[in-house]
PDB file of C-alpha atoms and ligand atoms in Angstrom:
ATOM      1  CA  MET A 246       9.221   1.479  22.273  1.00  0.00           C
ATOM      2  CA  LEU A 247       8.562   0.777  18.696  1.00  0.00           C
ATOM      3  CA  ASN A 248       5.428   2.112  17.480  1.00  0.00           C
ATOM      4  CA  PRO A 249       2.586  -0.494  16.668  1.00  0.00           C
ATOM      5  CA  VAL A 250       2.071  -1.380  12.954  1.00  0.00           C
ATOM      6  CA  VAL A 251      -0.796  -2.912  11.452  1.00  0.00           C
ATOM      7  CA  ALA A 252       0.081  -4.424   7.978  1.00  0.00           C
ATOM      8  CA  ILE A 253      -2.573  -5.038   5.338  1.00  0.00           C
ATOM      9  CA  ASP A 254      -1.626  -6.704   2.080  1.00  0.00           C
ATOM     10  CA  GLY A 255      -3.761  -7.622  -0.859  1.00  0.00           C
ATOM     11  CA  PRO A 256      -4.266  -7.537  -4.459  1.00  0.00           C
ATOM     12  CA  ALA A 257      -5.724  -4.745  -6.455  1.00  0.00           C
ATOM     13  CA  ALA A 258      -9.291  -3.439  -5.554  1.00  0.00           C
ATOM     14  CA  SER A 259      -9.564  -6.145  -2.588  1.00  0.00           C
ATOM     15  CA  GLY A 260     -10.814  -3.114  -0.651  1.00  0.00           C
ATOM     16  CA  LYS A 261      -7.695  -2.999   1.510  1.00  0.00           C
ATOM     17  CA  SER A 262      -7.548   0.974   1.098  1.00  0.00           C
ATOM     18  CA  THR A 263     -11.006   1.461   2.479  1.00  0.00           C
ATOM     19  CA  VAL A 264     -10.350  -0.909   5.377  1.00  0.00           C
ATOM     20  CA  ALA A 265      -7.009   0.372   6.061  1.00  0.00           C
ATOM     21  CA  ARG A 266      -8.291   3.856   6.165  1.00  0.00           C
ATOM     22  CA  ARG A 267     -11.293   3.459   8.396  1.00  0.00           C
ATOM     23  CA  LEU A 268      -8.987   1.105  10.793  1.00  0.00           C
ATOM     24  CA  ALA A 269      -6.387   4.016  10.933  1.00  0.00           C
ATOM     25  CA  ALA A 270      -9.118   6.553  11.883  1.00  0.00           C
ATOM     26  CA  LYS A 271     -10.594   4.318  14.546  1.00  0.00           C
ATOM     27  CA  LEU A 272      -7.358   3.488  16.107  1.00  0.00           C
ATOM     28  CA  ASN A 273      -6.019   7.008  15.722  1.00  0.00           C
ATOM     29  CA  PHE A 274      -2.889   5.668  13.878  1.00  0.00           C
ATOM     30  CA  THR A 275      -1.508   7.306  10.582  1.00  0.00           C
ATOM     31  CA  TYR A 276      -2.857   5.512   7.425  1.00  0.00           C
ATOM     32  CA  VAL A 277      -0.172   4.810   4.926  1.00  0.00           C
ATOM     33  CA  ASP A 278      -0.818   3.856   1.242  1.00  0.00           C
ATOM     34  CA  THR A 279       2.597   2.453  -0.164  1.00  0.00           C
ATOM     35  CA  GLY A 280       0.906   1.934  -3.532  1.00  0.00           C
ATOM     36  CA  ALA A 281       0.759   5.668  -3.843  1.00  0.00           C
ATOM     37  CA  MET A 282       4.563   5.798  -3.582  1.00  0.00           C
ATOM     38  CA  TYR A 283       5.075   3.396  -6.279  1.00  0.00           C
ATOM     39  CA  ARG A 284       2.450   5.518  -8.141  1.00  0.00           C
ATOM     40  CA  ALA A 285       4.332   8.766  -7.669  1.00  0.00           C
ATOM     41  CA  PHE A 286       7.471   7.087  -9.214  1.00  0.00           C
ATOM     42  CA  ALA A 287       5.593   5.890 -12.207  1.00  0.00           C
ATOM     43  CA  TRP A 288       3.984   9.227 -12.798  1.00  0.00           C
ATOM     44  CA  LEU A 289       7.580  10.895 -12.641  1.00  0.00           C
ATOM     45  CA  ALA A 290       8.998   8.566 -15.113  1.00  0.00           C
ATOM     46  CA  LEU A 291       5.999   9.163 -17.600  1.00  0.00           C
ATOM     47  CA  GLU A 292       6.511  13.007 -17.031  1.00  0.00           C
ATOM     48  CA  LYS A 293      10.220  12.599 -17.921  1.00  0.00           C
ATOM     49  CA  ASN A 294       9.755  10.100 -20.857  1.00  0.00           C
ATOM     50  CA  THR A 295      11.573   7.338 -18.994  1.00  0.00           C
ATOM     51  CA  ASP A 296      10.470   3.703 -19.692  1.00  0.00           C
ATOM     52  CA  PRO A 297       9.066   2.570 -16.372  1.00  0.00           C
ATOM     53  CA  ALA A 298      10.285  -0.912 -17.208  1.00  0.00           C
ATOM     54  CA  ASP A 299      13.997   0.265 -17.845  1.00  0.00           C
ATOM     55  CA  ARG A 300      16.012  -0.825 -14.738  1.00  0.00           C
ATOM     56  CA  VAL A 301      18.899   1.713 -15.359  1.00  0.00           C
ATOM     57  CA  SER A 302      16.811   4.822 -16.324  1.00  0.00           C
ATOM     58  CA  VAL A 303      14.506   4.198 -13.206  1.00  0.00           C
ATOM     59  CA  SER A 304      17.456   3.646 -10.933  1.00  0.00           C
ATOM     60  CA  GLY A 305      18.789   6.971 -12.101  1.00  0.00           C
ATOM     61  CA  LEU A 306      15.524   8.865 -11.432  1.00  0.00           C
ATOM     62  CA  VAL A 307      15.531   7.026  -7.995  1.00  0.00           C
ATOM     63  CA  GLU A 308      18.793   8.529  -7.257  1.00  0.00           C
ATOM     64  CA  SER A 309      18.367  11.896  -8.671  1.00  0.00           C
ATOM     65  CA  ALA A 310      14.703  12.957  -7.748  1.00  0.00           C
ATOM     66  CA  PRO A 311      14.408  13.862  -4.073  1.00  0.00           C
ATOM     67  CA  PHE A 312      11.646  12.020  -2.410  1.00  0.00           C
ATOM     68  CA  GLU A 313      10.296  13.194   0.844  1.00  0.00           C
ATOM     69  CA  LEU A 314       7.508  11.823   3.194  1.00  0.00           C
ATOM     70  CA  THR A 315       6.068  13.703   5.951  1.00  0.00           C
ATOM     71  CA  ILE A 316       3.423  13.131   8.484  1.00  0.00           C
ATOM     72  CA  SER A 317       1.061  16.063   9.302  1.00  0.00           C
ATOM     73  CA  GLY A 318      -2.658  16.378  10.329  1.00  0.00           C
ATOM     74  CA  GLY A 319      -2.639  12.600  10.636  1.00  0.00           C
ATOM     75  CA  ALA A 320      -1.640  11.825   7.180  1.00  0.00           C
ATOM     76  CA  VAL A 321       1.128  11.107   5.096  1.00  0.00           C
ATOM     77  CA  HIS A 322       2.099  13.937   2.488  1.00  0.00           C
ATOM     78  CA  MET A 323       4.642  12.999  -0.290  1.00  0.00           C
ATOM     79  CA  LYS A 324       6.895  15.358  -2.319  1.00  0.00           C
ATOM     80  CA  LEU A 325       8.675  14.019  -5.343  1.00  0.00           C
ATOM     81  CA  ASP A 326      11.173  15.895  -7.481  1.00  0.00           C
ATOM     82  CA  GLY A 327       9.989  19.014  -5.840  1.00  0.00           C
ATOM     83  CA  ARG A 328       6.179  18.501  -6.580  1.00  0.00           C
ATOM     84  CA  ASP A 329       3.101  16.860  -4.844  1.00  0.00           C
ATOM     85  CA  PRO A 330       2.231  13.778  -7.053  1.00  0.00           C
ATOM     86  CA  ALA A 331      -0.966  13.292  -5.416  1.00  0.00           C
ATOM     87  CA  PRO A 332      -3.373  14.720  -7.955  1.00  0.00           C
ATOM     88  CA  PHE A 333      -1.819  12.758 -10.758  1.00  0.00           C
ATOM     89  CA  ILE A 334      -1.290   9.208  -9.431  1.00  0.00           C
ATOM     90  CA  ARG A 335      -4.616   7.727 -10.355  1.00  0.00           C
ATOM     91  CA  GLU A 336      -4.404   8.649 -13.871  1.00  0.00           C
ATOM     92  CA  GLU A 337      -5.055   5.733 -16.200  1.00  0.00           C
ATOM     93  CA  ARG A 338      -1.565   5.812 -17.763  1.00  0.00           C
ATOM     94  CA  VAL A 339      -0.204   5.417 -14.272  1.00  0.00           C
ATOM     95  CA  ASN A 340      -2.325   2.442 -13.505  1.00  0.00           C
ATOM     96  CA  THR A 341      -0.893   0.980 -16.512  1.00  0.00           C
ATOM     97  CA  ALA A 342       2.761   1.581 -15.907  1.00  0.00           C
ATOM     98  CA  VAL A 343       2.894   1.296 -12.152  1.00  0.00           C
ATOM     99  CA  SER A 344       3.296  -2.602 -11.913  1.00  0.00           C
ATOM    100  CA  ARG A 345       6.246  -2.355 -14.270  1.00  0.00           C
ATOM    101  CA  ILE A 346       7.954   0.135 -12.171  1.00  0.00           C
ATOM    102  CA  ALA A 347       7.099  -1.439  -9.038  1.00  0.00           C
ATOM    103  CA  ALA A 348       9.288  -4.612 -10.227  1.00  0.00           C
ATOM    104  CA  ILE A 349      12.398  -2.445 -10.360  1.00  0.00           C
ATOM    105  CA  PRO A 350      14.619  -3.459  -7.380  1.00  0.00           C
ATOM    106  CA  GLU A 351      16.364  -0.117  -6.837  1.00  0.00           C
ATOM    107  CA  LEU A 352      12.989   1.656  -6.406  1.00  0.00           C
ATOM    108  CA  ARG A 353      11.670  -1.089  -4.022  1.00  0.00           C
ATOM    109  CA  GLU A 354      14.851  -0.689  -1.712  1.00  0.00           C
ATOM    110  CA  LYS A 355      14.477   3.094  -1.688  1.00  0.00           C
ATOM    111  CA  LEU A 356      10.851   2.983  -0.626  1.00  0.00           C
ATOM    112  CA  VAL A 357      11.098   0.302   1.826  1.00  0.00           C
ATOM    113  CA  ILE A 358      13.698   2.399   3.819  1.00  0.00           C
ATOM    114  CA  GLU A 359      11.348   5.262   3.659  1.00  0.00           C
ATOM    115  CA  GLN A 360       8.390   3.318   4.594  1.00  0.00           C
ATOM    116  CA  ARG A 361      10.235   1.936   7.477  1.00  0.00           C
ATOM    117  CA  LYS A 362      11.182   5.402   8.697  1.00  0.00           C
ATOM    118  CA  LEU A 363       7.454   6.365   9.267  1.00  0.00           C
ATOM    119  CA  ARG A 364       7.390   3.992  12.134  1.00  0.00           C
ATOM    120  CA  ASN A 365       9.608   6.441  14.240  1.00  0.00           C
ATOM    121  CA  LEU A 366       6.795   9.121  13.747  1.00  0.00           C
ATOM    122  CA  SER A 367       3.598   7.395  14.609  1.00  0.00           C
ATOM    123  CA  PRO A 368       1.768   4.219  14.975  1.00  0.00           C
ATOM    124  CA  LEU A 369       0.778   2.975  11.471  1.00  0.00           C
ATOM    125  CA  VAL A 370      -1.736   1.131   9.544  1.00  0.00           C
ATOM    126  CA  MET A 371       0.182   0.397   6.446  1.00  0.00           C
ATOM    127  CA  GLU A 372      -1.211  -1.066   3.220  1.00  0.00           C
ATOM    128  CA  GLY A 373       0.363  -2.668   0.201  1.00  0.00           C
ATOM    129  CA  ARG A 374       1.803  -5.694  -1.177  1.00  0.00           C
ATOM    130  CA  ASP A 375       4.844  -6.572   0.729  1.00  0.00           C
ATOM    131  CA  ILE A 376       4.308  -4.945   4.086  1.00  0.00           C
ATOM    132  CA  GLY A 377       3.917  -8.220   6.150  1.00  0.00           C
ATOM    133  CA  THR A 378       6.631  -9.919   4.059  1.00  0.00           C
ATOM    134  CA  VAL A 379       9.287  -7.444   3.722  1.00  0.00           C
ATOM    135  CA  VAL A 380       8.734  -3.804   5.256  1.00  0.00           C
ATOM    136  CA  PHE A 381       7.429  -4.996   8.746  1.00  0.00           C
ATOM    137  CA  THR A 382       8.130  -8.589   9.045  1.00  0.00           C
ATOM    138  CA  ASP A 383       8.203  -8.373  12.810  1.00  0.00           C
ATOM    139  CA  THR A 384       4.639  -7.024  13.406  1.00  0.00           C
ATOM    140  CA  VAL A 385       2.265  -9.441  14.599  1.00  0.00           C
ATOM    141  CA  PHE A 386      -0.723  -7.365  13.225  1.00  0.00           C
ATOM    142  CA  LYS A 387      -0.586  -8.834   9.687  1.00  0.00           C
ATOM    143  CA  PHE A 388      -3.390  -9.341   7.357  1.00  0.00           C
ATOM    144  CA  PHE A 389      -3.847 -10.280   3.857  1.00  0.00           C
ATOM    145  CA  LEU A 390      -7.307  -9.147   2.179  1.00  0.00           C
ATOM    146  CA  ASP A 391      -8.547 -10.881  -0.646  1.00  0.00           C
ATOM    147  CA  ALA A 392     -11.692 -11.173  -2.769  1.00  0.00           C
ATOM    148  CA  ASP A 393     -13.076 -12.790  -5.789  1.00  0.00           C
ATOM    149  CA  PRO A 394     -11.201 -11.650  -9.079  1.00  0.00           C
ATOM    150  CA  LEU A 395     -14.857 -10.790 -10.542  1.00  0.00           C
ATOM    151  CA  ILE A 396     -15.862  -8.757  -7.672  1.00  0.00           C
ATOM    152  CA  ARG A 397     -12.605  -6.833  -7.783  1.00  0.00           C
ATOM    153  CA  ALA A 398     -12.888  -6.123 -11.475  1.00  0.00           C
ATOM    154  CA  GLN A 399     -16.521  -4.843 -10.765  1.00  0.00           C
ATOM    155  CA  ARG A 400     -15.322  -2.561  -8.010  1.00  0.00           C
ATOM    156  CA  ARG A 401     -12.736  -0.861 -10.157  1.00  0.00           C
ATOM    157  CA  GLN A 402     -15.287  -0.078 -12.779  1.00  0.00           C
ATOM    158  CA  GLN A 403     -17.868   1.147 -10.215  1.00  0.00           C
ATOM    159  CA  GLN A 404     -14.958   3.756  -9.107  1.00  0.00           C
ATOM    160  CA  GLY A 405     -14.929   4.718 -12.691  1.00  0.00           C
ATOM    161  CA  GLN A 406     -11.498   3.496 -13.214  1.00  0.00           C
ATOM    162  CA  ALA A 407     -10.171   1.823 -16.287  1.00  0.00           C
ATOM    163  CA  ASP A 408      -7.733  -0.720 -14.625  1.00  0.00           C
ATOM    164  CA  THR A 409      -6.714  -4.100 -15.713  1.00  0.00           C
ATOM    165  CA  VAL A 410      -6.729  -5.600 -12.268  1.00  0.00           C
ATOM    166  CA  ALA A 411      -6.085  -9.048 -13.177  1.00  0.00           C
ATOM    167  CA  ASN A 412      -3.051  -7.891 -15.252  1.00  0.00           C
ATOM    168  CA  ARG A 413      -1.567  -6.021 -12.703  1.00  0.00           C
ATOM    169  CA  ASP A 414      -2.079  -8.867 -10.234  1.00  0.00           C
ATOM    170  CA  LYS A 415      -0.292 -11.191 -12.377  1.00  0.00           C
ATOM    171  CA  VAL A 416       2.774  -8.854 -12.719  1.00  0.00           C
ATOM    172  CA  ASP A 417       2.740  -7.993  -9.175  1.00  0.00           C
ATOM    173  CA  SER A 418       2.651 -11.697  -8.043  1.00  0.00           C
ATOM    174  CA  SER A 419       5.147 -12.916 -10.739  1.00  0.00           C
ATOM    175  CA  ARG A 420       8.113 -10.382 -10.188  1.00  0.00           C
ATOM    176  CA  ALA A 421      11.542 -11.450  -8.760  1.00  0.00           C
ATOM    177  CA  VAL A 422      11.604  -8.923  -5.814  1.00  0.00           C
ATOM    178  CA  ALA A 423       9.199  -8.851  -3.083  1.00  0.00           C
ATOM    179  CA  PRO A 424       6.261 -10.284  -5.149  1.00  0.00           C
ATOM    180  CA  LEU A 425       2.566  -9.964  -3.945  1.00  0.00           C
ATOM    181  CA  THR A 426       2.133 -13.054  -1.606  1.00  0.00           C
ATOM    182  CA  LYS A 427       0.423 -13.860   1.858  1.00  0.00           C
ATOM    183  CA  ALA A 428       2.991 -13.962   4.655  1.00  0.00           C
ATOM    184  CA  ALA A 429       2.944 -17.139   6.217  1.00  0.00           C
ATOM    185  CA  ASP A 430       1.895 -15.666   9.479  1.00  0.00           C
ATOM    186  CA  ALA A 431      -0.588 -13.191   8.025  1.00  0.00           C
ATOM    187  CA  ILE A 432      -4.359 -13.817   8.791  1.00  0.00           C
ATOM    188  CA  LEU A 433      -6.316 -14.219   5.577  1.00  0.00           C
ATOM    189  CA  VAL A 434      -9.548 -12.009   5.458  1.00  0.00           C
ATOM    190  CA  ASP A 435     -11.854 -12.769   2.655  1.00  0.00           C
ATOM    191  CA  ALA A 436     -13.502  -9.655   1.592  1.00  0.00           C
ATOM    192  CA  THR A 437     -15.679 -10.880  -1.273  1.00  0.00           C
ATOM    193  CA  TYR A 438     -18.916 -10.499   0.505  1.00  0.00           C
ATOM    194  CA  ASP A 439     -18.460  -8.537   3.754  1.00  0.00           C
ATOM    195  CA  ASP A 440     -18.670  -4.687   3.686  1.00  0.00           C
ATOM    196  CA  ALA A 441     -15.594  -2.525   4.895  1.00  0.00           C
ATOM    197  CA  ASP A 442     -17.151  -1.825   8.150  1.00  0.00           C
ATOM    198  CA  MET A 443     -17.543  -5.590   9.045  1.00  0.00           C
ATOM    199  CA  ILE A 444     -14.027  -6.211   7.962  1.00  0.00           C
ATOM    200  CA  VAL A 445     -12.590  -3.418  10.044  1.00  0.00           C
ATOM    201  CA  GLU A 446     -14.627  -4.763  13.194  1.00  0.00           C
ATOM    202  CA  LYS A 447     -12.995  -8.214  12.534  1.00  0.00           C
ATOM    203  CA  ILE A 448      -9.537  -6.782  12.310  1.00  0.00           C
ATOM    204  CA  LEU A 449      -9.877  -4.641  15.204  1.00  0.00           C
ATOM    205  CA  ARG A 450     -10.968  -7.786  17.319  1.00  0.00           C
ATOM    206  CA  LEU A 451      -8.075  -9.902  15.961  1.00  0.00           C
ATOM    207  CA  CYS A 452      -5.581  -7.064  16.790  1.00  0.00           C
ATOM    208  CA  ARG A 453      -7.058  -6.806  20.393  1.00  0.00           C
ATOM    209  CA  GLU A 454      -6.646 -10.644  20.729  1.00  0.00           C
ATOM    210  CA  ARG A 455      -2.822 -10.359  19.588  1.00  0.00           C
ATOM    211  CA  GLY A 456      -2.377  -7.727  22.316  1.00  0.00           C
ATOM    212  CA  LEU A 457      -2.773  -4.496  20.358  1.00  0.00           C
ATOM    213  CA  SER A 458      -2.719  -2.479  23.588  1.00  0.00           C
ATOM    214  CA  ALA A 459      -3.713   1.058  22.377  1.00  0.00           C
ATOM    215  CA  LYS A 460      -6.220   2.537  25.055  1.00  0.00           C
ATOM    216  CA  LYS A 461      -8.291   3.440  22.058  1.00  0.00           C
ATOM    217  CA  VAL A 462      -8.714  -0.351  20.730  1.00  0.00           C
ATOM    218  CA  ASP A 463      -9.895  -1.550  24.331  1.00  0.00           C
ATOM    219  CA  ALA A 464     -12.541   1.165  24.396  1.00  0.00           C
ATOM    220  CA  LEU A 465     -13.887   0.236  21.042  1.00  0.00           C
TER     221      LEU A 465
HETATM  222  O1   DC B 582      -2.389  -0.413  -4.223  1.00  0.00           O
HETATM  223  P1   DC B 582      -2.132   0.119  -5.480  1.00  0.00           P
HETATM  224  O2   DC B 582      -3.134  -0.553  -6.626  1.00  0.00           O
HETATM  225  O3   DC B 582      -2.429   1.679  -5.543  1.00  0.00           O
HETATM  226  O4   DC B 582      -0.696  -0.211  -6.016  1.00  0.00           O
HETATM  227  C1   DC B 582      -0.202   0.258  -7.164  1.00  0.00           C
HETATM  228  C2   DC B 582       0.862  -0.704  -7.724  1.00  0.00           C
HETATM  229  O5   DC B 582       2.045  -0.655  -6.736  1.00  0.00           O
HETATM  230  C3   DC B 582       0.440  -2.207  -7.745  1.00  0.00           C
HETATM  231  O6   DC B 582       0.123  -2.541  -9.053  1.00  0.00           O
HETATM  232  C4   DC B 582       1.522  -2.822  -7.019  1.00  0.00           C
HETATM  233  C5   DC B 582       2.502  -1.927  -6.568  1.00  0.00           C
HETATM  234  N1   DC B 582       2.799  -1.820  -5.063  1.00  0.00           N
HETATM  235  C6   DC B 582       4.001  -2.844  -4.594  1.00  0.00           C
HETATM  236  O7   DC B 582       4.328  -3.370  -5.555  1.00  0.00           O
HETATM  237  N2   DC B 582       4.110  -2.655  -3.628  1.00  0.00           N
HETATM  238  C7   DC B 582       3.644  -2.131  -2.529  1.00  0.00           C
HETATM  239  N3   DC B 582       3.997  -2.249  -1.239  1.00  0.00           N
HETATM  240  C8   DC B 582       2.394  -1.266  -2.810  1.00  0.00           C
HETATM  241  C9   DC B 582       2.144  -1.237  -4.344  1.00  0.00           C
END
């Protein structure tokens, strides 16, 4: 039997990370932040003075730098080019570069393969931009979180991050490969006004209605 996957997509600062993390904790599923993987490659490109928008150079990096995902202690751990990129992936320079590198098809192909493998290890709550449209099209637990752009920009500011949310959304939504878009069968969840816990409860209810049979869910 395949492990269940709850797919959560949406634009930057829509609140999907908080929601996905809490949902995973409630379900006892592994939380997977796929944005962190694109960020890791953006960081590596910057470290190596590679232009994140240059397809040939980035493809070279994708081929040559070993990338490893493991699950331990209920969390995903990354290793890229022999290092743990986690401490560096929220840097402002990474925020700026990541949408450009995320448009490179060779990188997307590589990461989609690695993301799919995680399902063999654990039930997942996976968040990103293309989880419902590309990575796990077959899951019936598919959600698209959205929120008013003004609210999203404010959220990033409150997190103390200089992040051009609107710019990133534009690049993410207009790229040729796996653009940010709601899957036809994803449930739209408006996160403008509701707080994260309310959204988690709503998604849990919808998962249960769709037959998520984890004992944990039934007990919630
Ligand atoms: O979720 P995030 O803001 O950390 O994602 C960083 C960038 O990575 C975002 O601008 C778009 C890209 N991304 C993507 O293209 N596909 C994913 N599955 C996840 C993130």
